[in-house]
Backbone as numpy.savetxt, mean C-alpha at the origin, in Angstrom:
# Nx Ny Nz CAx CAy CAz Cx Cy Cz
12.70 0.23 -11.04 11.47 -0.24 -11.71 11.15 -1.66 -11.28
9.89 -1.91 -11.04 9.43 -3.25 -10.68 8.64 -3.84 -11.84
8.93 -5.09 -12.17 8.20 -5.77 -13.24 7.63 -7.08 -12.72
6.38 -7.34 -13.04 5.76 -8.64 -12.81 5.53 -9.27 -14.18
6.04 -10.49 -14.34 5.96 -11.17 -15.62 5.13 -12.44 -15.50
3.89 -12.38 -15.99 2.99 -13.54 -16.06 2.90 -14.25 -14.71
2.58 -13.49 -13.66 2.57 -14.01 -12.30 1.23 -14.68 -11.99
1.31 -15.90 -11.44 0.14 -16.64 -10.96 0.34 -16.94 -9.48
-0.79 -17.00 -8.75 -0.73 -17.44 -7.36 -1.98 -18.25 -7.06
-1.76 -19.53 -6.70 -2.87 -20.44 -6.40 -2.82 -20.86 -4.94
-3.99 -21.15 -4.38 -4.06 -21.70 -3.03 -4.95 -22.95 -3.06
-4.72 -23.84 -2.10 -5.55 -25.04 -1.99 -6.86 -24.69 -1.30
-7.99 -25.06 -1.92 -9.31 -24.83 -1.34 -10.20 -26.00 -1.70
-10.68 -26.72 -0.66 -11.55 -27.88 -0.89 -10.92 -28.88 -1.85
-9.64 -29.20 -1.58 -8.90 -30.19 -2.36 -8.75 -29.80 -3.83
-8.86 -28.51 -4.11 -8.66 -28.03 -5.48 -7.83 -26.75 -5.42
-7.20 -26.41 -6.54 -6.43 -25.17 -6.63 -7.34 -24.01 -7.01
-7.26 -22.95 -6.23 -8.02 -21.75 -6.53 -7.06 -20.65 -6.95
-7.30 -20.07 -8.13 -6.43 -19.02 -8.64 -6.80 -17.68 -8.01
-5.85 -17.08 -7.30 -6.06 -15.76 -6.70 -5.49 -14.68 -7.61
-4.31 -14.94 -8.17 -3.68 -14.05 -9.15 -3.51 -14.84 -10.44
-4.01 -14.28 -11.53 -4.15 -15.03 -12.77 -3.38 -14.38 -13.92
-2.09 -14.70 -14.01 -1.30 -14.28 -15.16 -1.09 -12.78 -15.28
-0.74 -12.12 -14.18 -0.58 -10.66 -14.21 0.81 -10.27 -14.67
0.86 -9.38 -15.66 2.10 -8.76 -16.10 1.90 -7.24 -16.03
2.80 -6.57 -15.32 2.69 -5.12 -15.21 4.04 -4.53 -14.82
4.13 -3.21 -14.93 5.35 -2.49 -14.59 5.02 -1.34 -13.65
5.80 -1.21 -12.57 5.71 -0.06 -11.69 6.93 0.81 -11.99
6.76 1.93 -12.68 7.92 2.73 -13.07 8.54 3.48 -11.91
9.78 3.92 -12.10 10.46 4.71 -11.09 9.83 6.09 -10.96
9.95 6.66 -9.75 9.54 8.03 -9.47 8.06 8.28 -9.80
7.22 7.28 -9.51 5.78 7.41 -9.70 5.05 6.94 -8.46
3.89 7.52 -8.23 2.96 7.01 -7.22 1.87 6.25 -7.96
1.81 4.95 -7.73 0.88 4.08 -8.44 -0.11 3.50 -7.44
-1.38 3.52 -7.80 -2.43 2.96 -6.95 -3.05 1.75 -7.65
-3.13 0.63 -6.93 -3.85 -0.55 -7.43 -5.21 -0.57 -6.78
-6.25 -0.66 -7.60 -7.62 -0.64 -7.10 -8.44 -1.73 -7.78
-9.70 -1.83 -7.38 -10.59 -2.83 -7.96 -11.53 -3.38 -6.91
-12.46 -4.24 -7.30 -13.46 -4.78 -6.36 -12.80 -5.59 -5.24
-13.51 -5.67 -4.11 -13.04 -6.53 -3.02 -12.90 -7.97 -3.51
-11.86 -8.65 -3.05 -11.63 -10.02 -3.47 -10.98 -10.15 -4.83
-10.53 -9.02 -5.38 -9.94 -9.06 -6.72 -8.48 -9.43 -6.75
-7.83 -9.54 -5.58 -6.44 -9.95 -5.54 -5.46 -8.84 -5.22
-5.96 -7.65 -4.84 -5.08 -6.49 -4.62 -4.08 -6.74 -3.49
-4.58 -7.11 -2.33 -3.70 -7.32 -1.18 -2.77 -8.51 -1.39
-3.26 -9.54 -2.07 -2.41 -10.69 -2.38 -1.25 -10.26 -3.25
-1.53 -9.40 -4.24 -0.47 -8.91 -5.11 0.57 -8.13 -4.31
0.12 -7.32 -3.36 1.05 -6.57 -2.51 1.94 -7.51 -1.73
1.36 -8.58 -1.19 2.15 -9.54 -0.40 3.13 -10.31 -1.28
2.77 -10.56 -2.53 3.69 -11.20 -3.47 4.88 -10.29 -3.76
4.62 -9.01 -3.92 5.70 -8.06 -4.20 6.64 -7.95 -3.01
6.07 -7.94 -1.80 6.88 -7.79 -0.59 7.63 -9.07 -0.24
7.16 -10.22 -0.74 7.82 -11.48 -0.43 7.15 -12.25 0.69
5.99 -11.78 1.16 5.25 -12.49 2.19 4.66 -13.77 1.62
4.27 -13.72 0.35 3.83 -14.91 -0.39 4.75 -15.09 -1.59
4.83 -16.32 -2.09 5.63 -16.62 -3.28 4.71 -16.99 -4.44
5.00 -16.50 -5.64 4.16 -16.85 -6.79 4.18 -18.34 -7.08
3.07 -18.85 -7.57 3.03 -20.23 -8.05 3.88 -20.35 -9.31
3.82 -19.33 -10.14 4.67 -19.27 -11.34 4.80 -17.82 -11.77
5.71 -17.56 -12.70 5.97 -16.20 -13.14 7.19 -15.62 -12.44
7.55 -14.39 -12.80 8.74 -13.74 -12.26 8.42 -12.34 -11.74
9.20 -11.95 -10.71 9.15 -10.59 -10.19 10.56 -10.03 -10.30
10.71 -8.92 -11.01 12.00 -8.33 -11.32 12.07 -6.94 -10.71
13.10 -6.68 -9.91 13.30 -5.36 -9.31 14.61 -4.77 -9.82
14.51 -3.68 -10.56 15.69 -3.01 -11.11 16.60 -3.99 -11.85
15.97 -4.87 -12.64 16.71 -5.80 -13.47 17.13 -7.09 -12.78
16.87 -7.23 -11.46 17.26 -8.42 -10.72 16.04 -9.29 -10.42
16.15 -10.58 -10.68 15.07 -11.51 -10.39 15.00 -11.75 -8.88
13.89 -11.29 -8.25 13.74 -11.45 -6.80 12.63 -12.45 -6.46
12.17 -13.21 -7.45 11.02 -14.09 -7.28 11.16 -15.02 -6.08
12.33 -15.59 -5.90 12.53 -16.58 -4.83 13.17 -15.98 -3.58
13.35 -14.68 -3.55 13.97 -14.05 -2.39 12.99 -13.94 -1.23
13.53 -14.00 -0.01 12.72 -13.84 1.20 12.33 -12.39 1.38
11.40 -12.16 2.30 10.98 -10.79 2.61 12.17 -9.98 3.15
13.07 -10.64 3.88 14.25 -9.95 4.43 15.19 -9.51 3.31
15.45 -10.41 2.36 16.34 -10.07 1.24 15.73 -8.99 0.36
14.42 -9.02 0.19 13.77 -7.97 -0.61 13.85 -6.63 0.11
13.70 -6.66 1.43 13.83 -5.42 2.20 15.23 -4.84 2.04
16.26 -5.71 2.04 17.63 -5.24 1.86 17.84 -4.61 0.49
17.04 -5.02 -0.48 17.15 -4.47 -1.83 16.24 -3.28 -2.04
15.55 -2.87 -0.96 14.85 -1.59 -1.04 13.34 -1.64 -1.13
12.71 -2.78 -0.78 11.25 -2.84 -0.76 10.76 -2.66 0.67
9.96 -1.63 0.90 9.34 -1.40 2.20 7.87 -1.74 2.13
7.33 -2.31 3.21 5.93 -2.77 3.19 5.23 -2.31 4.46
4.04 -1.73 4.28 3.20 -1.32 5.42 1.90 -2.11 5.37
1.58 -2.79 6.46 0.41 -3.66 6.52 -0.88 -2.87 6.64
-2.01 -3.54 6.33 -3.33 -2.93 6.57 -3.47 -2.56 8.04
-3.12 -3.48 8.91 -3.16 -3.25 10.36 -1.73 -3.26 10.88
-1.19 -2.09 11.23 0.20 -2.03 11.70 0.44 -2.95 12.89
1.62 -3.54 12.91 1.99 -4.44 13.99 2.29 -3.64 15.25
1.80 -4.13 16.40 2.08 -3.49 17.69 3.22 -4.24 18.38
4.19 -3.48 18.87 5.36 -4.07 19.50 5.39 -3.67 20.97
4.84 -4.48 21.79 4.82 -4.18 23.22 6.24 -4.13 23.77
6.53 -3.03 24.49 7.85 -2.89 25.11 8.87 -2.18 24.25
8.54 -1.89 22.98 9.46 -1.18 22.08 9.00 0.26 21.93
9.91 1.19 22.13 9.58 2.59 21.98 9.65 3.01 20.52
8.96 4.10 20.21 8.90 4.60 18.84 10.31 4.86 18.29
11.17 5.46 19.11 12.54 5.72 18.66 13.26 4.44 18.26
13.12 3.39 19.08 13.78 2.12 18.77 13.26 1.53 17.47
11.96 1.64 17.24 11.36 1.09 16.02 11.90 1.80 14.79
11.99 3.12 14.84 12.50 3.89 13.71 13.99 3.59 13.49
14.74 3.45 14.57 16.17 3.15 14.47 16.38 1.78 13.82
15.60 0.78 14.26 15.71 -0.57 13.67 15.36 -0.53 12.19
14.31 0.21 11.84 13.87 0.30 10.44 14.95 0.93 9.56
15.66 1.91 10.11 16.68 2.61 9.32 17.88 1.73 9.02
18.12 0.74 9.88 19.24 -0.17 9.67 20.59 0.44 9.99
20.60 1.56 10.69 21.88 2.20 11.03 21.71 2.98 12.33
22.82 3.47 12.86 22.77 4.28 14.08 22.25 5.67 13.72
21.13 6.05 14.31 20.59 7.38 14.08 20.37 8.06 15.43
20.34 9.36 15.39 20.14 10.13 16.62 18.64 10.31 16.86
18.32 10.75 18.06 16.92 11.09 18.38 16.44 12.19 17.44
17.33 13.12 17.13 16.98 14.22 16.22 16.59 13.69 14.85
17.33 12.69 14.35 17.01 12.08 13.05 15.63 11.43 13.10
15.37 10.67 14.17 14.08 10.00 14.31 12.95 11.01 14.39
13.19 12.11 15.09 12.17 13.14 15.21 11.83 13.76 13.86
12.83 13.84 12.99 12.60 14.39 11.66 11.60 13.52 10.89
11.75 12.19 11.00 10.83 11.30 10.30 9.42 11.40 10.88
9.30 11.54 12.19 7.98 11.71 12.81 7.34 13.01 12.36
8.13 14.06 12.27 7.60 15.35 11.82 7.09 15.28 10.39
7.78 14.47 9.55 7.38 14.34 8.16 6.01 13.69 8.02
5.60 12.90 9.01 4.29 12.26 8.94 3.27 13.00 9.83
3.62 14.21 10.24 2.66 15.06 10.94 2.48 14.77 12.41
3.48 14.14 13.05 3.40 13.87 14.48 4.38 14.76 15.23
3.96 15.26 16.37 4.86 16.04 17.22 5.86 15.08 17.86
7.11 15.17 17.42 8.11 14.20 17.84 8.27 14.14 19.35
8.19 15.28 20.00 8.37 15.34 21.46 7.34 14.47 22.17
6.12 14.39 21.60 5.04 13.63 22.24 5.11 12.13 21.96
5.89 11.72 20.96 5.85 10.32 20.54 7.17 9.58 20.64
8.28 10.25 20.63 9.57 9.59 20.46 9.84 8.53 21.54
9.35 8.73 22.76 9.61 7.79 23.84 8.40 6.93 24.20
7.35 7.00 23.39 6.17 6.19 23.68 6.35 4.76 23.18
5.65 3.83 23.82 5.69 2.44 23.36 4.74 2.26 22.18
5.12 1.38 21.27 4.28 1.07 20.10 3.31 -0.02 20.51
2.24 0.39 21.19 1.29 -0.59 21.72 -0.14 -0.07 21.60
-1.05 -0.69 22.33 -2.47 -0.37 22.21 -2.87 1.01 22.67
-1.96 1.77 23.30 -2.31 3.13 23.73 -2.34 4.11 22.58
-1.83 3.70 21.42 -1.83 4.56 20.24 -3.05 4.28 19.38
-3.59 5.32 18.77 -4.76 5.16 17.90 -4.34 4.53 16.57
-5.34 4.10 15.81 -5.04 3.52 14.49 -4.33 4.50 13.59
-4.77 5.77 13.60 -4.13 6.78 12.78 -2.69 7.04 13.19
-2.44 7.05 14.50 -1.08 7.26 15.00 -0.17 6.10 14.59
-0.67 4.88 14.74 0.13 3.71 14.35 0.44 3.72 12.86
-0.55 4.13 12.05 -0.33 4.19 10.61 0.80 5.16 10.28
0.75 6.34 10.91 1.76 7.35 10.60 3.15 6.95 11.12
3.19 6.30 12.28 4.48 5.82 12.78 5.05 4.76 11.85
4.18 3.87 11.34 4.66 2.86 10.40 5.20 3.50 9.13
4.52 4.56 8.65 5.01 5.27 7.47 6.36 5.92 7.78
6.52 6.43 9.00 7.80 7.02 9.40 8.92 5.99 9.33
8.61 4.72 9.68 9.64 3.68 9.59 10.00 3.40 8.13
9.01 3.48 7.24 9.28 3.29 5.81 10.17 4.42 5.30
9.90 5.65 5.73 10.72 6.79 5.34 12.15 6.63 5.86
12.27 6.16 7.11 13.59 5.98 7.72 14.41 4.93 6.97
13.72 3.93 6.45 14.40 2.86 5.72 14.94 3.36 4.39
14.30 4.40 3.83 14.74 4.90 2.54 14.46 3.93 1.42
13.25 3.38 1.40 12.89 2.32 0.44 12.89 2.84 -0.99
13.36 1.99 -1.89 13.28 2.33 -3.32 11.88 2.08 -3.85
11.17 1.14 -3.21 9.77 0.89 -3.52 9.01 0.74 -2.21
8.09 1.63 -1.93 7.29 1.60 -0.70 5.89 1.10 -1.04
5.48 0.00 -0.41 4.18 -0.62 -0.69 3.28 -0.45 0.53
2.08 0.10 0.31 1.12 0.34 1.39 -0.17 -0.40 1.06
-0.53 -1.36 1.91 -1.72 -2.18 1.69 -2.91 -1.56 2.42
-3.81 -0.94 1.66 -5.01 -0.29 2.18 -4.72 0.52 3.45
-3.93 1.57 3.31 -3.52 2.35 4.49 -4.68 3.05 5.19
-5.82 3.20 4.50 -6.97 3.87 5.10 -7.78 2.97 6.03
-7.47 1.66 6.06 -8.27 0.70 6.83 -8.22 1.02 8.33
-9.39 1.14 8.93 -9.49 1.24 10.38 -9.14 2.58 10.99
-9.06 3.65 10.17 -8.76 4.95 10.76 -9.93 5.90 10.54
-10.02 6.93 11.40 -11.13 7.87 11.33 -10.89 8.90 10.23
-11.92 9.72 9.99 -11.89 10.68 8.89 -10.75 11.69 9.06
-10.56 12.18 10.31 -9.51 13.17 10.55 -8.14 12.57 10.25
-7.90 11.35 10.72 -6.63 10.69 10.48 -6.43 10.40 9.00
-7.52 10.09 8.30 -7.43 9.80 6.88 -6.97 11.03 6.11
-7.49 12.20 6.46 -7.06 13.43 5.80 -5.58 13.68 6.03
-5.11 13.42 7.25 -3.68 13.56 7.53 -2.86 12.56 6.73
-3.42 11.36 6.54 -2.74 10.33 5.76 -2.57 10.80 4.31
-3.60 11.40 3.74 -3.53 11.93 2.38 -2.41 12.97 2.28
-2.32 13.84 3.29 -1.28 14.87 3.29 0.11 14.26 3.35
0.25 13.16 4.12 1.53 12.47 4.20 1.92 11.92 2.84
0.98 11.25 2.16 1.26 10.69 0.85 1.55 11.78 -0.18
0.86 12.91 -0.07 1.14 14.02 -0.98 2.56 14.53 -0.77
3.00 14.56 0.50 4.37 14.96 0.79 5.37 13.97 0.23
5.09 12.67 0.38 5.96 11.65 -0.20 6.00 11.78 -1.72
4.84 12.08 -2.29 4.77 12.23 -3.75 5.66 13.38 -4.24
5.71 14.45 -3.48 6.55 15.60 -3.88 8.04 15.28 -3.77
8.39 14.33 -2.90 9.80 14.01 -2.65 10.15 12.60 -3.09
9.59 12.19 -4.21 9.66 10.79 -4.62 10.94 10.45 -5.39
11.84 11.39 -5.55 13.03 11.22 -6.38 13.77 9.92 -6.09
13.98 9.13 -7.17 14.75 7.91 -7.05 14.02 6.72 -6.48
12.74 6.87 -6.18 11.98 5.76 -5.60 10.57 5.73 -6.18
9.80 4.73 -5.76 8.41 4.59 -6.22 7.51 4.29 -5.03
6.24 4.63 -5.16 5.25 4.37 -4.12 4.12 3.56 -4.75
3.74 2.46 -4.10 2.63 1.63 -4.57 1.62 1.53 -3.43
0.39 1.96 -3.69 -0.66 1.95 -2.68 -1.82 1.08 -3.16
-2.27 0.17 -2.29 -3.47 -0.62 -2.56 -4.64 0.12 -1.92
-5.60 0.56 -2.73 -6.70 1.35 -2.17 -7.86 1.43 -3.15
-9.07 1.65 -2.59 -10.22 1.95 -3.44 -10.79 3.33 -3.09
-10.06 4.09 -2.28 -10.52 5.42 -1.87 -10.24 6.45 -2.96
-11.27 7.20 -3.34 -11.13 8.14 -4.44 -10.08 9.21 -4.15
-9.97 9.65 -2.90 -9.01 10.70 -2.59 -7.57 10.21 -2.73
-7.34 8.93 -2.52 -6.01 8.38 -2.78 -5.80 8.20 -4.27
-6.82 7.75 -4.98 -6.72 7.63 -6.43 -6.41 8.98 -7.07
-6.91 10.05 -6.48 -6.73 11.40 -7.03 -5.30 11.89 -6.98
-4.44 11.31 -6.13 -3.06 11.77 -6.06 -2.12 10.83 -6.82
-2.67 9.84 -7.51 -1.85 8.86 -8.23 -1.32 9.43 -9.53
-0.14 8.95 -9.93 0.35 9.19 -11.29 -0.26 8.17 -12.24
-0.31 6.91 -11.77 -0.90 5.83 -12.56 -1.84 5.01 -11.70
-2.84 4.41 -12.34 -3.80 3.55 -11.65 -3.83 2.20 -12.36
-3.81 1.14 -11.54 -3.93 -0.23 -12.04 -5.23 -0.81 -11.49
-6.04 -1.41 -12.34 -7.31 -1.98 -11.92 -7.23 -3.51 -12.02
-7.51 -4.17 -10.89 -7.56 -5.63 -10.85 -9.00 -6.09 -10.63
-9.35 -7.21 -11.23 -10.64 -7.84 -10.99 -10.49 -9.33 -11.19
-10.97 -10.11 -10.23 -10.90 -11.58 -10.30 -9.47 -12.06 -10.56
-8.51 -11.36 -9.93 -7.12 -11.78 -10.05 -6.45 -11.44 -11.37
-7.13 -10.64 -12.20 -6.58 -10.30 -13.52 -6.40 -8.79 -13.64
-5.42 -8.41 -14.47 -5.21 -7.00 -14.77 -6.26 -6.56 -15.78
-7.09 -5.59 -15.38 -8.14 -5.10 -16.27 -7.67 -3.86 -17.04
-7.03 -2.93 -16.32 -6.57 -1.69 -16.95 -5.34 -1.18 -16.22
-4.48 -0.47 -16.95 -3.38 0.27 -16.36 -3.16 1.52 -17.21
-3.09 2.66 -16.55 -2.90 3.90 -17.29 -2.74 5.07 -16.35
-2.67 6.25 -16.91 -2.55 7.45 -16.10 -3.85 7.71 -15.35
-3.76 8.52 -14.32 -4.96 8.90 -13.57 -5.99 9.53 -14.50
-5.52 10.36 -15.42 -6.44 11.04 -16.34 -7.17 10.06 -17.25
-6.53 8.94 -17.56 -7.16 7.94 -18.42 -8.13 7.05 -17.65
-7.77 6.67 -16.43 -8.51 5.63 -15.70 -9.56 6.19 -14.75
-9.24 7.26 -14.03 -10.11 7.72 -12.95 -11.50 8.15 -13.41
-11.66 8.88 -14.53 -13.02 9.26 -14.94 -13.95 8.07 -15.13
-13.41 6.99 -15.68 -14.24 5.80 -15.88 -14.61 5.16 -14.54
-13.64 5.11 -13.62 -13.92 4.51 -12.32 -14.95 5.32 -11.55
-14.78 6.62 -11.49 -15.72 7.46 -10.74 -17.07 7.51 -11.44
-17.08 7.42 -12.76 -18.35 7.39 -13.48 -19.14 6.14 -13.18
-18.43 5.00 -13.09 -19.09 3.74 -12.75 -19.66 3.78 -11.35
-18.87 4.33 -10.42 -19.33 4.42 -9.03 -20.56 5.32 -8.92
-20.55 6.41 -9.67 -21.70 7.32 -9.64 -22.95 6.65 -10.19
-22.76 5.86 -11.25 -23.90 5.16 -11.84 -24.50 4.16 -10.87
-23.64 3.46 -10.11 -24.13 2.49 -9.12 -24.92 3.20 -8.03
-24.40 4.35 -7.56 -25.10 5.10 -6.51 -26.45 5.61 -7.01
-26.50 6.07 -8.26 -27.76 6.59 -8.81 -28.78 5.47 -8.96
-28.31 4.30 -9.40 -29.21 3.15 -9.53 -29.79 2.76 -8.18
-28.95 2.77 -7.15 -29.40 2.44 -5.81 -30.44 3.45 -5.32
-30.20 4.73 -5.62 -31.14 5.78 -5.20 -32.50 5.59 -5.87
-32.48 5.28 -7.18 -33.73 5.08 -7.91 -34.48 3.86 -7.39
-33.72 2.80 -7.07 -34.36 1.60 -6.53 -35.07 1.89 -5.21
-34.42 2.68 -4.36 -35.03 3.04 -3.08 -36.27 3.89 -3.30
-36.19 4.79 -4.29 -37.32 5.66 -4.55 -38.53 4.90 -5.09
-38.23 3.79 -5.80 -39.32 2.99 -6.36 -39.74 1.85 -5.44
-39.22 1.87 -4.19 -39.60 0.82 -3.24 -38.85 -0.46 -3.41
-37.72 -0.41 -4.16 -36.94 -1.63 -4.38 -36.37 -2.14 -3.08
-36.40 -3.42 -2.90 -35.92 -4.00 -1.65 -34.45 -4.32 -1.65
-33.82 -4.41 -2.85 -32.41 -4.76 -2.93 -31.69 -3.70 -3.71
-30.42 -3.50 -3.38 -29.59 -2.56 -4.11 -28.59 -3.31 -4.97
């Protein structure tokens, strides 16, 4: 279980402190797929980076399975079971897919083991195991290979920051299927996804809504999603009516 206790994160802007995360307290329970959503600029990706250890809170605590990890580095958090996937996967020129998966696992694994992880994310292992992790791979392929590294690591908490960013519709559908598979095999771990995509929200156990760096709502999908989709539908209908009446702005 992950707990955030009254977490703040400020940055310097124009010689003043700007609050990005404003006193957030929440819990990510074990064996759940949780999605954090909300308007752009609401602090979602910043919160993911705070959990992973890429950024450090200005104040507050982050507790993982009863241990205070607030001041731990990203490396130490990874050793304790936090896996992180970036919006834009990192490209490693000169490193083959097999090597990347082996490094992520932290142990000696066979090609057969690595192929199993690739198969779990819907990639034909024979076609990818010896390829370099570079610009010759599509965005969707890189996303799935990065997820394979998270699976190989065996993370107790897997954090995905807007995994749908920069991929095409076909790859996005495959991504949903990968997450659904992870959801079915979630025993002993948790999945946290930063997203505003309705199809990802639809596979969540719980949804957390952030706005202006604050926690607005947290609850089950059944409690939160109808309100979110209802609001989105209302905005679309308003825009349609404005266009029909010759409105110049939406």
